[in-house]
């Protein structure tokens, strides 16, 4: 199957519309760059730009001035590389997978080195090619996920021969609680990073994710690397989300009905109406990235009216209670809002018991996608 059904059916027949506002994306990039200036801002475009399509997103960010792009996997870097002009740097967060050294070197992809073994492997690759190779060195400042623990960094710093063929560009670390402005973990991690950084006196820092940008200039280092804020997610628990929404999701009504009190709705008959109820079934479900945890909890909106999800979320459909709307308002083919001005990304994520990141990266590929 080369052609996706959504392309055969075209706009009119689509069951849902995922609209991605590239202008808002651009504004978000510029807003973050303004916050960190003169420190430049990279873009994290891992997981296909948080599900929004790196091939569409990355060129827009490049045009807005972004020259540094972070992905998670080397495969993502290889996909991204031909889509961007040669003046960019592409960094791989998950590090240098054994066996991927040569392709990384050949394509000029820059690994984040997360352990001693990766440092050694990259050094060997560079030596074999008789050239110095760029890299970032990540230290674990308190998240225990990726990066060299402080003792290992000390060993690396004490062995100048090891780094002879590696051109370190940044000392990097990642915040575990960057979105929580009051968390003491932020300043603890900053202190660890600063301490380790004394071992590499001239090496600039790369620290702030989206949340980190809002913690203040001491977190900005020499290169910020936001992801979620670019895509309109709320980056901080400080009041007032300054980011513009990027994503809007509207889904078609495929059936409406009125049922009496005592009627079971959906799988397992898990919802039973307590009064006469007008229902609408909409054409998206958990296979489209609307988690099953929205069962009985979430809602759709129509012109600002909340329409609660009743019963369980199915694979391809969800039933909503539309009694709050005047009879006949919703018909076959009407659109209801799942993500938009009345239900921001964070609201649907909270109802699903998750975070905006998971909703974004899970948005399915059966929607008609519109890039504005
Ligand atoms: C995903 C990721 C980011 C981006 O984080 P946001 O919270 O989306 O801004 C930055 N750095 C690392 C190491 C990451 O894994």
CSV table of C-alpha atoms in Angstrom, one decimal, residues 248-253 256 280 282 299-308 320-343:
chain,number,residue,atom,x,y,z
A,248,UNK,CA,-6.3,21.2,16.2
A,249,UNK,CA,-8.3,18.0,15.9
A,250,UNK,CA,-11.9,17.7,14.6
A,251,UNK,CA,-13.7,14.4,14.1
A,252,UNK,CA,-16.8,13.6,12.1
A,253,UNK,CA,-20.1,12.4,13.5
A,256,UNK,CA,-26.8,10.0,16.0
A,280,UNK,CA,-23.6,10.8,18.7
A,282,UNK,CA,-17.8,10.0,16.2
A,299,UNK,CA,-15.3,14.9,26.2
A,300,UNK,CA,-15.7,16.4,22.8
A,301,UNK,CA,-16.9,20.0,22.2
A,302,UNK,CA,-19.3,21.6,19.8
A,303,UNK,CA,-19.3,25.4,19.5
A,304,UNK,CA,-18.1,25.5,23.1
A,305,UNK,CA,-20.6,23.0,24.5
A,306,UNK,CA,-19.0,20.1,26.4
A,307,UNK,CA,-20.2,16.7,25.1
A,308,UNK,CA,-19.1,13.9,27.6
A,320,UNK,CA,-20.7,11.1,23.2
A,321,UNK,CA,-23.7,12.4,25.0
A,322,UNK,CA,-25.0,15.4,23.0
A,323,UNK,CA,-28.2,16.0,25.0
A,324,UNK,CA,-26.8,19.5,25.9
A,325,UNK,CA,-27.3,20.6,22.3
A,326,UNK,CA,-30.6,21.4,20.7
A,327,UNK,CA,-32.1,18.4,18.9
A,328,UNK,CA,-30.8,18.1,15.3
A,329,UNK,CA,-27.7,20.2,15.9
A,330,UNK,CA,-25.4,17.3,15.1
A,331,UNK,CA,-26.0,15.3,12.0
A,332,UNK,CA,-24.1,12.7,10.0
A,333,UNK,CA,-21.0,14.4,8.9
A,334,UNK,CA,-20.9,17.2,11.5
A,335,UNK,CA,-17.6,17.9,13.1
A,336,UNK,CA,-16.8,18.0,16.8
A,337,UNK,CA,-13.7,19.3,18.4
A,338,UNK,CA,-11.3,17.0,20.3
A,339,UNK,CA,-8.3,19.3,20.5
A,340,UNK,CA,-8.8,23.0,19.9
A,341,UNK,CA,-9.8,26.3,21.5
A,342,UNK,CA,-12.3,24.7,23.9
A,343,UNK,CA,-10.2,21.7,24.8
